[in-house]
Short mmCIF file of N, CA and C and ligand atoms in Angstrom, two decimals:
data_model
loop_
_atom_site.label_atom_id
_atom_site.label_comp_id
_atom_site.label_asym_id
_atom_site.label_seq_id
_atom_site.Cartn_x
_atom_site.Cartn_y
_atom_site.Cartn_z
N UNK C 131 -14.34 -1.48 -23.09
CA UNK C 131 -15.73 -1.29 -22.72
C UNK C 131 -16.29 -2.61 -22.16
N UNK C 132 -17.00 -3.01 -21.09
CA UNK C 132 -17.74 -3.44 -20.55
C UNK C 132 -18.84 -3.56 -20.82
N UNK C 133 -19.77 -4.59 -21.32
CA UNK C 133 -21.22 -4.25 -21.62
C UNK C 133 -21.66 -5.90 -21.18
N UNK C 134 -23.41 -5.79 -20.43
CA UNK C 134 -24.15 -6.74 -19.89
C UNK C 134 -25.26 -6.66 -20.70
N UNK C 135 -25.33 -8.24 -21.39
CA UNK C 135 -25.99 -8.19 -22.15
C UNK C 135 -27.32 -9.76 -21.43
N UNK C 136 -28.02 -9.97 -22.24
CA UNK C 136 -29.29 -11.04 -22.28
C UNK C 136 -28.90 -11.86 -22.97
N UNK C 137 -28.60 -12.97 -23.52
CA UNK C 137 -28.56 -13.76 -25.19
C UNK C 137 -27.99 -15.16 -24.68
N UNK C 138 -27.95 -15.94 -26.07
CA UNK C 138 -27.50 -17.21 -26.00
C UNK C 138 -25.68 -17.02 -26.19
N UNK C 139 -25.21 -17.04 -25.63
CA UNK C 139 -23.61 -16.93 -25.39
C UNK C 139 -23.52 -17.23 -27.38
N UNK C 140 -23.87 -18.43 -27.31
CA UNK C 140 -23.36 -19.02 -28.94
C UNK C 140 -23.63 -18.10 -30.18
N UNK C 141 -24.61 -17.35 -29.85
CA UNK C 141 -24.66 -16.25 -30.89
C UNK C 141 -23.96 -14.99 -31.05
N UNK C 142 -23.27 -15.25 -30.40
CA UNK C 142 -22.12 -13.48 -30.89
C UNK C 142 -21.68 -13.94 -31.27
N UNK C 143 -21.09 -12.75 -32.32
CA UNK C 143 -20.53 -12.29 -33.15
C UNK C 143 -18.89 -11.50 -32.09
N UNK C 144 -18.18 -12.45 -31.51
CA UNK C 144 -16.99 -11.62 -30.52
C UNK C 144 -15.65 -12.52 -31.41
N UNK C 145 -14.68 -11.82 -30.85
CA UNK C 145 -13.30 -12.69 -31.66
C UNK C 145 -13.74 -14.23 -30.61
N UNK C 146 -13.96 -13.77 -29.54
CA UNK C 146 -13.59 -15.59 -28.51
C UNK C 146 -14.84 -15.26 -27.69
N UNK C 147 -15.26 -16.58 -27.32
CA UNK C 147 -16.50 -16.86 -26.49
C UNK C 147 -15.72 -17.78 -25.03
N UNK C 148 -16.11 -17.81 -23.90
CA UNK C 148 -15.57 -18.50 -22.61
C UNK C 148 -16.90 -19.24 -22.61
N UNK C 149 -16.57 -20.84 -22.46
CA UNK C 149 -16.79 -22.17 -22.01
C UNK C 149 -16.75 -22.64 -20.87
N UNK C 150 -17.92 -22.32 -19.66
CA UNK C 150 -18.01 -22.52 -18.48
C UNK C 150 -18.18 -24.64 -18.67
N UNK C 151 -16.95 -24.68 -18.65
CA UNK C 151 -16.49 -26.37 -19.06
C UNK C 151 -16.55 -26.94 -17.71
N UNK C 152 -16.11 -27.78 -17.84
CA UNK C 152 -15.82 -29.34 -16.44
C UNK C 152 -14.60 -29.43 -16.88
N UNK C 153 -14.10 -30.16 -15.65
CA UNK C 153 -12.19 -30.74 -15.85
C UNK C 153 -11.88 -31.80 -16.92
N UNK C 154 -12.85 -32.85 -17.28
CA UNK C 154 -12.89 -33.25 -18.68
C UNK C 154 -12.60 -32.21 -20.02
N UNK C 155 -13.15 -31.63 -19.96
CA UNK C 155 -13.55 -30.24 -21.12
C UNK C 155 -14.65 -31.67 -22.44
N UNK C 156 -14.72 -32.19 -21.65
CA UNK C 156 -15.71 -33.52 -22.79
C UNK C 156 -16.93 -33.07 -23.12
N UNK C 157 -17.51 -31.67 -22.43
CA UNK C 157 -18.84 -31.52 -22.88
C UNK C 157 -19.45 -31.67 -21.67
N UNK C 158 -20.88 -30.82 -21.36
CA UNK C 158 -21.75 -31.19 -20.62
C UNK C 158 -23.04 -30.87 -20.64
N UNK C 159 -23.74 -30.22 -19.51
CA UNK C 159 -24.67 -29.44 -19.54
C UNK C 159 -24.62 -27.92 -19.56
N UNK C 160 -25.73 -27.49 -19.76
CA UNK C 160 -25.93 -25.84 -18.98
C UNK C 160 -25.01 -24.93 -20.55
N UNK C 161 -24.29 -24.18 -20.39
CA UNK C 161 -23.61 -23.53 -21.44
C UNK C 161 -22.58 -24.31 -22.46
N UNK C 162 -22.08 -25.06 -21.53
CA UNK C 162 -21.37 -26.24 -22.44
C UNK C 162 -21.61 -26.87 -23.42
N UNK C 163 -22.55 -27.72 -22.91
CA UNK C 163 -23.51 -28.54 -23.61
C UNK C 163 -23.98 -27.42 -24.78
N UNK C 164 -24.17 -26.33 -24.70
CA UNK C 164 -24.87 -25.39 -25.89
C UNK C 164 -24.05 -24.80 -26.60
N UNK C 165 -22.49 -25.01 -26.34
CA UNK C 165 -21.44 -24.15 -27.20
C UNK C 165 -20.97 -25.35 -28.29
N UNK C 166 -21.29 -26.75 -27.77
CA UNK C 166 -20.80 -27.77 -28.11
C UNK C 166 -21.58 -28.30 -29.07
N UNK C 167 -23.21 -27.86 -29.00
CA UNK C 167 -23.90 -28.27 -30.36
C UNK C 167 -24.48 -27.47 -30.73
N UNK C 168 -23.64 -26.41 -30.81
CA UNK C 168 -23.48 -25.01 -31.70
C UNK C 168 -22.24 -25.54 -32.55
N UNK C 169 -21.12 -25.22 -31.81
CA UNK C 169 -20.11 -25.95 -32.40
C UNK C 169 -19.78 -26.65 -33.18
N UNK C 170 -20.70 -27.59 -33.54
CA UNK C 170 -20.51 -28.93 -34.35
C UNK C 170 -19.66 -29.94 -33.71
N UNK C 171 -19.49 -31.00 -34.14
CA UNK C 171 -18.70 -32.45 -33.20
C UNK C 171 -17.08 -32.19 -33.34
N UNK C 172 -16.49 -31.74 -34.39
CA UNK C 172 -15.17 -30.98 -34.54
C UNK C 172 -14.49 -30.75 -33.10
N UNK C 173 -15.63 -29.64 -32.84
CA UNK C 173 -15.15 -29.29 -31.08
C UNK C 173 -14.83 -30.20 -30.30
N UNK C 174 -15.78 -31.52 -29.94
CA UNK C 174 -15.65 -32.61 -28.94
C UNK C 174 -14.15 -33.19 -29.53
N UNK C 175 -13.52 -33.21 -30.98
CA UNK C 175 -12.76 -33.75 -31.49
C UNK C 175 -11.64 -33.45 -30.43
N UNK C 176 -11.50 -32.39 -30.50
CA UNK C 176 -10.25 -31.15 -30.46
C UNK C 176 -9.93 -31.35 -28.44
N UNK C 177 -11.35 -31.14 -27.92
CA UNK C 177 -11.04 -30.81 -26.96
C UNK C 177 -10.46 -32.16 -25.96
N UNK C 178 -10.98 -33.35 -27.10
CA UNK C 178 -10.43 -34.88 -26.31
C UNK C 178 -8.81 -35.27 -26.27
N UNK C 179 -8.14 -34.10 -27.58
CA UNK C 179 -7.23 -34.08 -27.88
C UNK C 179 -6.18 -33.64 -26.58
N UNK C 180 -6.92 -32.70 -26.07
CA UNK C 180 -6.45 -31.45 -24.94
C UNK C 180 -5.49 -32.10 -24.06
N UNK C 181 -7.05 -33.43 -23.27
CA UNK C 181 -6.87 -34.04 -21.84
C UNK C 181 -7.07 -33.28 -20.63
N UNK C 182 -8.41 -32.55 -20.66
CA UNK C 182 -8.67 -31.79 -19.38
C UNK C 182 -7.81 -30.82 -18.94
N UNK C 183 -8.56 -30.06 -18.26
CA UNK C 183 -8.06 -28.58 -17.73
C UNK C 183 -8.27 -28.68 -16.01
N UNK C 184 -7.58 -28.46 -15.39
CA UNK C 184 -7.42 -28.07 -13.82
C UNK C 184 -8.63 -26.59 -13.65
N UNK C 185 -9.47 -26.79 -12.40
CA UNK C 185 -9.95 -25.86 -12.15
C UNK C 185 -9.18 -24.94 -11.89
N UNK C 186 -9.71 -23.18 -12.44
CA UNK C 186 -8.98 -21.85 -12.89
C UNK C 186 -8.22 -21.94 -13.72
N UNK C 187 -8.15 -22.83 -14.54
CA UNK C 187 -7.42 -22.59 -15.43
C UNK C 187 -7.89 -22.50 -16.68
N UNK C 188 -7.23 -22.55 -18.53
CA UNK C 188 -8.11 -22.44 -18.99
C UNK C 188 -7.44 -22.97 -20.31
N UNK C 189 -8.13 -23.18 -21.63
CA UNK C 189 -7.20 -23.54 -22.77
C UNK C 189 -8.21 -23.01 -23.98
N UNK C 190 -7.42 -23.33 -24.59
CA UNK C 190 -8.03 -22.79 -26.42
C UNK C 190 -8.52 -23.41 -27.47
N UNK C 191 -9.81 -23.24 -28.05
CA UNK C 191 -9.75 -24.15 -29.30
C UNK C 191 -10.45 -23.45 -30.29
N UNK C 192 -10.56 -23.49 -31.44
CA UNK C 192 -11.00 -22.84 -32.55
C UNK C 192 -12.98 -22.60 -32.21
N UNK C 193 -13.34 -22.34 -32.87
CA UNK C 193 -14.63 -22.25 -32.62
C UNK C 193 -15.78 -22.62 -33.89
N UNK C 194 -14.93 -23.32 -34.94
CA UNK C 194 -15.78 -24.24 -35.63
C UNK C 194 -16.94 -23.62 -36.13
N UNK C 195 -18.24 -24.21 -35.92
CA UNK C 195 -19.32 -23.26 -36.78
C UNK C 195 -19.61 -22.14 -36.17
N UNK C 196 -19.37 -22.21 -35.06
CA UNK C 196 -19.64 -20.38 -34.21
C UNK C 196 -19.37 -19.32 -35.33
N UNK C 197 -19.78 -18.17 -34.87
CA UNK C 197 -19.69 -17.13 -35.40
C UNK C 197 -18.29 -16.87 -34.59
N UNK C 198 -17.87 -17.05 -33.51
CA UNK C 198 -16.74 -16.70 -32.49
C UNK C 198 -15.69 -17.25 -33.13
N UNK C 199 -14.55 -16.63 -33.46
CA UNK C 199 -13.21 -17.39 -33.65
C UNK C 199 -12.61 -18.25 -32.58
N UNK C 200 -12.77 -18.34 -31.90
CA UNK C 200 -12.24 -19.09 -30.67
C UNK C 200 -13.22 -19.36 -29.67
N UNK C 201 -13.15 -20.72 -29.02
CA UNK C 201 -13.27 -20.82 -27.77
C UNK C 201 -12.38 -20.87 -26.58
N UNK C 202 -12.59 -20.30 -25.45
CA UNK C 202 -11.90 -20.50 -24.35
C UNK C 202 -12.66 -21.27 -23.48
N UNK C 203 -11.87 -22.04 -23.13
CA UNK C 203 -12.60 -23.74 -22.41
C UNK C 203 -11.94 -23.47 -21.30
N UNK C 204 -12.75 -22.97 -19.84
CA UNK C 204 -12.11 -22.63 -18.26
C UNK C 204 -12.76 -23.44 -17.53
N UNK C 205 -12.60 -23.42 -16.18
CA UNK C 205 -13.32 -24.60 -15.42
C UNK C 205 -13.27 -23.55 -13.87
N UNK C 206 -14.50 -23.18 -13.58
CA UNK C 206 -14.76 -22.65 -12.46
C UNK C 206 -15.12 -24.08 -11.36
N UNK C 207 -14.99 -23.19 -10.12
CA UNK C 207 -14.97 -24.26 -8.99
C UNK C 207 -16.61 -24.52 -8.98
N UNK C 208 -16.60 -26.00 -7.87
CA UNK C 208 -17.97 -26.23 -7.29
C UNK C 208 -17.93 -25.49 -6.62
N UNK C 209 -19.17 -24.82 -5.76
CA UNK C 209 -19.21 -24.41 -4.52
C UNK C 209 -19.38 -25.12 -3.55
N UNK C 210 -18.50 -25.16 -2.49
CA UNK C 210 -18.69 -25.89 -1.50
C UNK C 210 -18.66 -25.11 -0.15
N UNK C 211 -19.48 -24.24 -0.16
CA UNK C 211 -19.73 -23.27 0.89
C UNK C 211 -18.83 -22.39 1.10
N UNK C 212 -18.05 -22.08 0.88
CA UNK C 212 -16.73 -20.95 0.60
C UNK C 212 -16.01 -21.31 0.94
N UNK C 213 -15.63 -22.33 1.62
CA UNK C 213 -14.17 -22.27 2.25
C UNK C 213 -13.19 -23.44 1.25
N UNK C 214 -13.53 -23.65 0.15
CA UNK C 214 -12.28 -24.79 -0.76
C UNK C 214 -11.84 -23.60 -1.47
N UNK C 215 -11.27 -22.21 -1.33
CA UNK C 215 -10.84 -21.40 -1.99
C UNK C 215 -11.59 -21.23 -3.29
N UNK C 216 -12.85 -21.26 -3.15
CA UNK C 216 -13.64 -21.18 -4.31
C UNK C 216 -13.51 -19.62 -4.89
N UNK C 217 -14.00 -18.46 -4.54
CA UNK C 217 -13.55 -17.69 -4.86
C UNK C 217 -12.39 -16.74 -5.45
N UNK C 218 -11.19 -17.42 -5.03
CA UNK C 218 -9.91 -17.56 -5.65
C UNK C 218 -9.59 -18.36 -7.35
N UNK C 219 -10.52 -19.38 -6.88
CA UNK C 219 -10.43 -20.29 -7.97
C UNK C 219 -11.43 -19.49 -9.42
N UNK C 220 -12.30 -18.75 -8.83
CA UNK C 220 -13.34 -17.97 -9.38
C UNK C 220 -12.59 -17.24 -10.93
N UNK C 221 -11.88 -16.08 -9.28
CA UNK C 221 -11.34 -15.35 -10.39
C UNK C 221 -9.77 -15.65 -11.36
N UNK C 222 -9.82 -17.02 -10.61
CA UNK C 222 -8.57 -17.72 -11.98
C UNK C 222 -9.22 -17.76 -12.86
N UNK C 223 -9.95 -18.41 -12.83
CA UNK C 223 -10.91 -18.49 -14.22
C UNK C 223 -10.61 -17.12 -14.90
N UNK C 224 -11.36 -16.64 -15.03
CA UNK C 224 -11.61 -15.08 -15.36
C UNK C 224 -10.74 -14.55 -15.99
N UNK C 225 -9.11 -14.75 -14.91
CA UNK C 225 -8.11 -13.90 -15.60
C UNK C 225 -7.33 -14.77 -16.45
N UNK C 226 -7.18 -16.08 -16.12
CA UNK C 226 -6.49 -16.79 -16.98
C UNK C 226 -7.15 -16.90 -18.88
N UNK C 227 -8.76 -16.70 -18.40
CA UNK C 227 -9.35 -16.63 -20.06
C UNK C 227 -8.71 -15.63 -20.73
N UNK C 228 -8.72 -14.43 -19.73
CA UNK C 228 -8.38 -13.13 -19.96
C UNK C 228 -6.99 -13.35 -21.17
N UNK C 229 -6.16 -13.54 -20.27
CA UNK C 229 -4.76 -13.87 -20.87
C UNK C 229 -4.55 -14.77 -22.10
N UNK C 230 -5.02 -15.60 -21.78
CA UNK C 230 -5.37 -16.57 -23.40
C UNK C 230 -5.60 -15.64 -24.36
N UNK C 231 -6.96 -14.95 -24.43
CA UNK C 231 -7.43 -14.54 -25.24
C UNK C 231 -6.37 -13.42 -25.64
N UNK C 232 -5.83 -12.87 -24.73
CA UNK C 232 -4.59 -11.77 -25.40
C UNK C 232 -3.52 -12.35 -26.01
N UNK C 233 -3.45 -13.22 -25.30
CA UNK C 233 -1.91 -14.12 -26.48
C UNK C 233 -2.76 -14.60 -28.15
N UNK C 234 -3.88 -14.63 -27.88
CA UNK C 234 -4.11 -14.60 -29.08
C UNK C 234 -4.94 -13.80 -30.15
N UNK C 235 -4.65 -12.69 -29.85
CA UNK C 235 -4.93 -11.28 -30.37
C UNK C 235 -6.17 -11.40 -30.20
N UNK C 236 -7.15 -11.72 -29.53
CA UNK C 236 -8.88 -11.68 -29.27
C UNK C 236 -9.25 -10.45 -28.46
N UNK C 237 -9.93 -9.01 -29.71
CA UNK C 237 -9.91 -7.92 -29.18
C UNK C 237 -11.33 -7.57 -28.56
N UNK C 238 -12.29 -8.62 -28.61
CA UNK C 238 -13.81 -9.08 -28.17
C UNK C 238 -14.22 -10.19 -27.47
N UNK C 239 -14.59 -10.32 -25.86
CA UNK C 239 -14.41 -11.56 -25.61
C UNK C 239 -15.86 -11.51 -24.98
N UNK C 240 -16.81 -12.66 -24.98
CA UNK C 240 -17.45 -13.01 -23.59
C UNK C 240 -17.95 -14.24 -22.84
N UNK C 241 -18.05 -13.78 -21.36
CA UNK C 241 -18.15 -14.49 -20.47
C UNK C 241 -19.52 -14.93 -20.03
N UNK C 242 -19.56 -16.09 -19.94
CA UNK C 242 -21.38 -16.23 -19.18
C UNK C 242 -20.60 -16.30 -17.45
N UNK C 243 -21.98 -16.62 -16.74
CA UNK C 243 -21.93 -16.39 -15.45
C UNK C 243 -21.32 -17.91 -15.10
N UNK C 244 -20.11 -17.83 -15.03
CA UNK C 244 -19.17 -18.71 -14.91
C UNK C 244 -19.24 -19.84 -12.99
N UNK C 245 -19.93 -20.62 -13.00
CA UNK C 245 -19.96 -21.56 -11.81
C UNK C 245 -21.18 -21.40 -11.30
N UNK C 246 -22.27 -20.76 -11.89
CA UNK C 246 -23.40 -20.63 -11.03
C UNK C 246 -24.78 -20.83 -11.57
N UNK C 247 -24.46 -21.93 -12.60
CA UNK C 247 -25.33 -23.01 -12.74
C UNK C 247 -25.30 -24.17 -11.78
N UNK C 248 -25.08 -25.39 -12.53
CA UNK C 248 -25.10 -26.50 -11.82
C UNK C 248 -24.12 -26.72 -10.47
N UNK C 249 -22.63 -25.33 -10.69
CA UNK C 249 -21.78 -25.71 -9.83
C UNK C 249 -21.99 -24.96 -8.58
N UNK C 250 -23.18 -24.12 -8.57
CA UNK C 250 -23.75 -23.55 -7.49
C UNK C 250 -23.01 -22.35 -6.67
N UNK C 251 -22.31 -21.71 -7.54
CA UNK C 251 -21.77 -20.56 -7.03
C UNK C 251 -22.56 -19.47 -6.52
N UNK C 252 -22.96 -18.97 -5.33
CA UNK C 252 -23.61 -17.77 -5.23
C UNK C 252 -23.70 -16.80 -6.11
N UNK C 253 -24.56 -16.64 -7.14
CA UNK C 253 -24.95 -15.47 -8.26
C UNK C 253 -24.39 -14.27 -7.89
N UNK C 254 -24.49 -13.04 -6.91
CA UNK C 254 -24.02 -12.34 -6.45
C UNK C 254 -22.64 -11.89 -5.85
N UNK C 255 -22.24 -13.39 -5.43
CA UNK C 255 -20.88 -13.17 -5.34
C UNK C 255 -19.89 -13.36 -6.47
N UNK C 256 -20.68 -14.31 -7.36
CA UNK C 256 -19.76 -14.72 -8.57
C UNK C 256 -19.76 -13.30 -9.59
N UNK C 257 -20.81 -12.55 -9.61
CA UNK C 257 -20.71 -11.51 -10.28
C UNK C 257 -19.87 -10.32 -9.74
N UNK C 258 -19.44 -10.09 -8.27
CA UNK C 258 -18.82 -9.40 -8.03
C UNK C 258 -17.22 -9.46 -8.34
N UNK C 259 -16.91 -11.11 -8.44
CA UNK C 259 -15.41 -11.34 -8.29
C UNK C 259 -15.39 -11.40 -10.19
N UNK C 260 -16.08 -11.46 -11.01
CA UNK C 260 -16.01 -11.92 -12.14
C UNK C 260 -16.10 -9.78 -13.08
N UNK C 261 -16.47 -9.10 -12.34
CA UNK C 261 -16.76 -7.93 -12.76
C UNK C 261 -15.31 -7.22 -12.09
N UNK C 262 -15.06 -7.60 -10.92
CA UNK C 262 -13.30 -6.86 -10.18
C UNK C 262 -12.43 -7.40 -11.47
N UNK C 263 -12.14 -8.65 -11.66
CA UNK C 263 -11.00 -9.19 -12.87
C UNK C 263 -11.05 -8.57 -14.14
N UNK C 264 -12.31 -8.53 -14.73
CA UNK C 264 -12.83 -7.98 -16.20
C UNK C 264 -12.76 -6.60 -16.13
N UNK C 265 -12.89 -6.02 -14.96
CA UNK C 265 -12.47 -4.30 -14.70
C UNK C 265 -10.83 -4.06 -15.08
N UNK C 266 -10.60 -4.98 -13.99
CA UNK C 266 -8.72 -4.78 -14.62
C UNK C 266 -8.22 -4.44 -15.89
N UNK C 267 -8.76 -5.82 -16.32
CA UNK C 267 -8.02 -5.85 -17.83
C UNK C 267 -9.00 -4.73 -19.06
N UNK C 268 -9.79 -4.43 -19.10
CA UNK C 268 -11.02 -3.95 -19.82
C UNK C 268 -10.23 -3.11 -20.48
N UNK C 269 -9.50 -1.84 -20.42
CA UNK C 269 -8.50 -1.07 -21.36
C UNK C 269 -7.56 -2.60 -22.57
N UNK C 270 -7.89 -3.19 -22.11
CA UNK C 270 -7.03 -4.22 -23.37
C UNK C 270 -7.95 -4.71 -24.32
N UNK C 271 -8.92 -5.11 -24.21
CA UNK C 271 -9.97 -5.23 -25.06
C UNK C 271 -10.90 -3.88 -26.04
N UNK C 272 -11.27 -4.24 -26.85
CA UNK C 272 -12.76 -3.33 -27.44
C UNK C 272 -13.42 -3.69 -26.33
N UNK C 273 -14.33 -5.25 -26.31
CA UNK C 273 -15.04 -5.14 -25.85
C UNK C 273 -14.92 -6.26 -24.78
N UNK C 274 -15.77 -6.31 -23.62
CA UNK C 274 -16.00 -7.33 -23.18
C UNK C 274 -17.25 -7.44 -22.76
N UNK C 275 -17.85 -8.91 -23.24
CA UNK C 275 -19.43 -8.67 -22.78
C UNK C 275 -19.78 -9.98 -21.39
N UNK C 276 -20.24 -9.76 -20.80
CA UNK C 276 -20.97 -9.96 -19.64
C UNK C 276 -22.35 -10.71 -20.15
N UNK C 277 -22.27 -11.73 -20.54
CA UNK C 277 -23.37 -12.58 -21.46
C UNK C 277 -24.45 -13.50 -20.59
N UNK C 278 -25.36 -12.46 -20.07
CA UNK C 278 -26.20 -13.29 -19.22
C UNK C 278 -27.58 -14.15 -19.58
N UNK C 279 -28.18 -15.25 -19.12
CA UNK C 279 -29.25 -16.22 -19.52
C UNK C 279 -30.17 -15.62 -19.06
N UNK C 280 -30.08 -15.38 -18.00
CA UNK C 280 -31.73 -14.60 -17.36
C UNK C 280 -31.97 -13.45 -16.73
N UNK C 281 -32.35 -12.82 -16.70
CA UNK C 281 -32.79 -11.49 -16.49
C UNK C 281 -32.23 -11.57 -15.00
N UNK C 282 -32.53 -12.14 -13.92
CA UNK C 282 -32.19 -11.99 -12.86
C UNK C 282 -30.60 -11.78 -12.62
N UNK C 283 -29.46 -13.00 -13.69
CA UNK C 283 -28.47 -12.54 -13.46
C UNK C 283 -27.78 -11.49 -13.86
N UNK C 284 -28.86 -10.90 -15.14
CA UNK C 284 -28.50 -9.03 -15.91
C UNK C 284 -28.45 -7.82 -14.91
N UNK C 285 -29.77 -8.16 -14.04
CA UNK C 285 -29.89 -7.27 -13.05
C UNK C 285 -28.78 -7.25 -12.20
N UNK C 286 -27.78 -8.16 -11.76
CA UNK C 286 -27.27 -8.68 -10.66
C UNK C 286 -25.85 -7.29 -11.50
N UNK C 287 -26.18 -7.86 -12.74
CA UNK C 287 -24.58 -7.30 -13.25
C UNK C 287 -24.89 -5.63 -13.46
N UNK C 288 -25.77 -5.49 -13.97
CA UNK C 288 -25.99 -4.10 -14.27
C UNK C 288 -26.06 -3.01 -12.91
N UNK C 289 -26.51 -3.81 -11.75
CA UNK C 289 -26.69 -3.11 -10.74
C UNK C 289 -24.58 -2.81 -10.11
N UNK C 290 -24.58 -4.17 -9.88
CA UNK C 290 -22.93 -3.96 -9.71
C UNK C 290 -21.99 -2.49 -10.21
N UNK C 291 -22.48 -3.39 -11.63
CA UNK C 291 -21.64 -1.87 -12.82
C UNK C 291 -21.77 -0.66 -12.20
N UNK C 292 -23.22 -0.39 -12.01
CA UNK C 292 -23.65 1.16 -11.85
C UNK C 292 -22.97 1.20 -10.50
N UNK C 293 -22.66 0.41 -9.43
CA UNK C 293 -21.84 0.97 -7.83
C UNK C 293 -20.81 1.78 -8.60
N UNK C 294 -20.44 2.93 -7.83
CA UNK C 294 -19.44 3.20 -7.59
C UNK C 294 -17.99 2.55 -6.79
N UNK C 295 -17.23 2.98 -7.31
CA UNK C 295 -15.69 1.91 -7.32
C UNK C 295 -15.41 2.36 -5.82
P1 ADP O 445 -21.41 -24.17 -14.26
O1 ADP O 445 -21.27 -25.67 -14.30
O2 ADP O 445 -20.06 -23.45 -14.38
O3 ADP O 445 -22.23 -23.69 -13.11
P2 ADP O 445 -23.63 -23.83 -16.14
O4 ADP O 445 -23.59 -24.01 -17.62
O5 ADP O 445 -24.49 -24.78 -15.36
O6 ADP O 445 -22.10 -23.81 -15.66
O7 ADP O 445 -24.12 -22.35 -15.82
C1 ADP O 445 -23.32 -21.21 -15.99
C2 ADP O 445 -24.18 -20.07 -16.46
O8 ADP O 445 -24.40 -20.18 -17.87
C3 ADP O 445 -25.57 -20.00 -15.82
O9 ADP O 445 -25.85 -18.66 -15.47
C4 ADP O 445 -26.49 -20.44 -16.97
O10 ADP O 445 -27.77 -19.84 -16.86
C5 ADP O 445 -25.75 -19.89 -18.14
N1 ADP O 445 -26.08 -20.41 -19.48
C6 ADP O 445 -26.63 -21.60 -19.83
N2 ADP O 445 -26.76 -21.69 -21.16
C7 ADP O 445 -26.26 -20.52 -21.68
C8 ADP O 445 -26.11 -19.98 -22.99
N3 ADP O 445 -26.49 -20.66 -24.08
N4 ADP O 445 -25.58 -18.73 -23.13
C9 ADP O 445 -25.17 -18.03 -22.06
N5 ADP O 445 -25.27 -18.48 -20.80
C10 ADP O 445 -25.82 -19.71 -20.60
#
């Protein structure tokens, strides 16, 4: 199941939460910055341990005081007007969390709107390529939620959903 929700990512209650991170994974702003002091400092411990993640790709770490058993720490592209294979890089993200989270039995996962904060991904397009990947896999999960900040990007997703395929 698929579901688009409103909320602070850090408050579900899912097996794994996705960490719209930087190639550090050191922490930042925007969702990061809020999973990270949710988290407690544990997290910053763990993830210095790592040594950064390559954009689309993605890695794992416990999830500490969260309610979430896991975090998945991915790194969506900047936008740089479409043509650095940003969109490609998009939906690495996406599927590579995907896969993590199945190697590690995570039957509840969600995603915030992955690159289209600070890294300026077109809202609309990021929701289209981020809703094609999560369609795929969606029979493998209970659930997957679609964890949006503002109403504008709920609309973006809910309207999507309702197209026909
Ligand atoms: P990026 O650097 O990948 O663009 P940002 O954190 O700047 O990441 O933004 C990604 C998305 O996460 C944006 O839609 C932003 O509104 C949203 N966001 C910020 N804080 C939270 C939160 N606590 N829970 C869910 N989504 C959040």
């Amino acid at each position: 199941m698929i579901s688009v929700i409103q909320a602070d990512i850090t408050k579900l209650d899912v097996d794994a939460i996705v960490n719209a991170a930087n190639n550090s994974l050191l922490g930042g702003g925007g969702v990061d910055g809020a999973i990270h002091h949710a988290a407690g400092p544990e997290l910053l411990r763990v993830c210095q341990s790592i040594g950064g993640c390559p954009t689309g790709e993605a890695r794992i770490t416990a999830g500490f005081l969260l309610t979430a058993k896991w975090v998945i720490h991915t790194v969506g592209p900047v936008w740089h007007g479409g043509g650095q294979n940003e969109s490609d890089l998009l939906a690495n993200a996406y599927q590579n969390s995907l896969e993590l989270a199945l190697e590690y039995n995570a039957r509840s996962i969600a995603f915030p709107a992955i690159s289209t904060g600070v890294y300026g991904f077109p809202k609309e397009n990021a929701a289209s390529i981020a809703l094609s990947v999560i369609q795929r896999c969606e029979n493998r999960f209970s659930e997957i939620i679609c964890c949006c900040f503002c109403s504008e990007d709920r609309f973006i997703y809910e309207r999507l959903l309702a197209e026909p395929d």
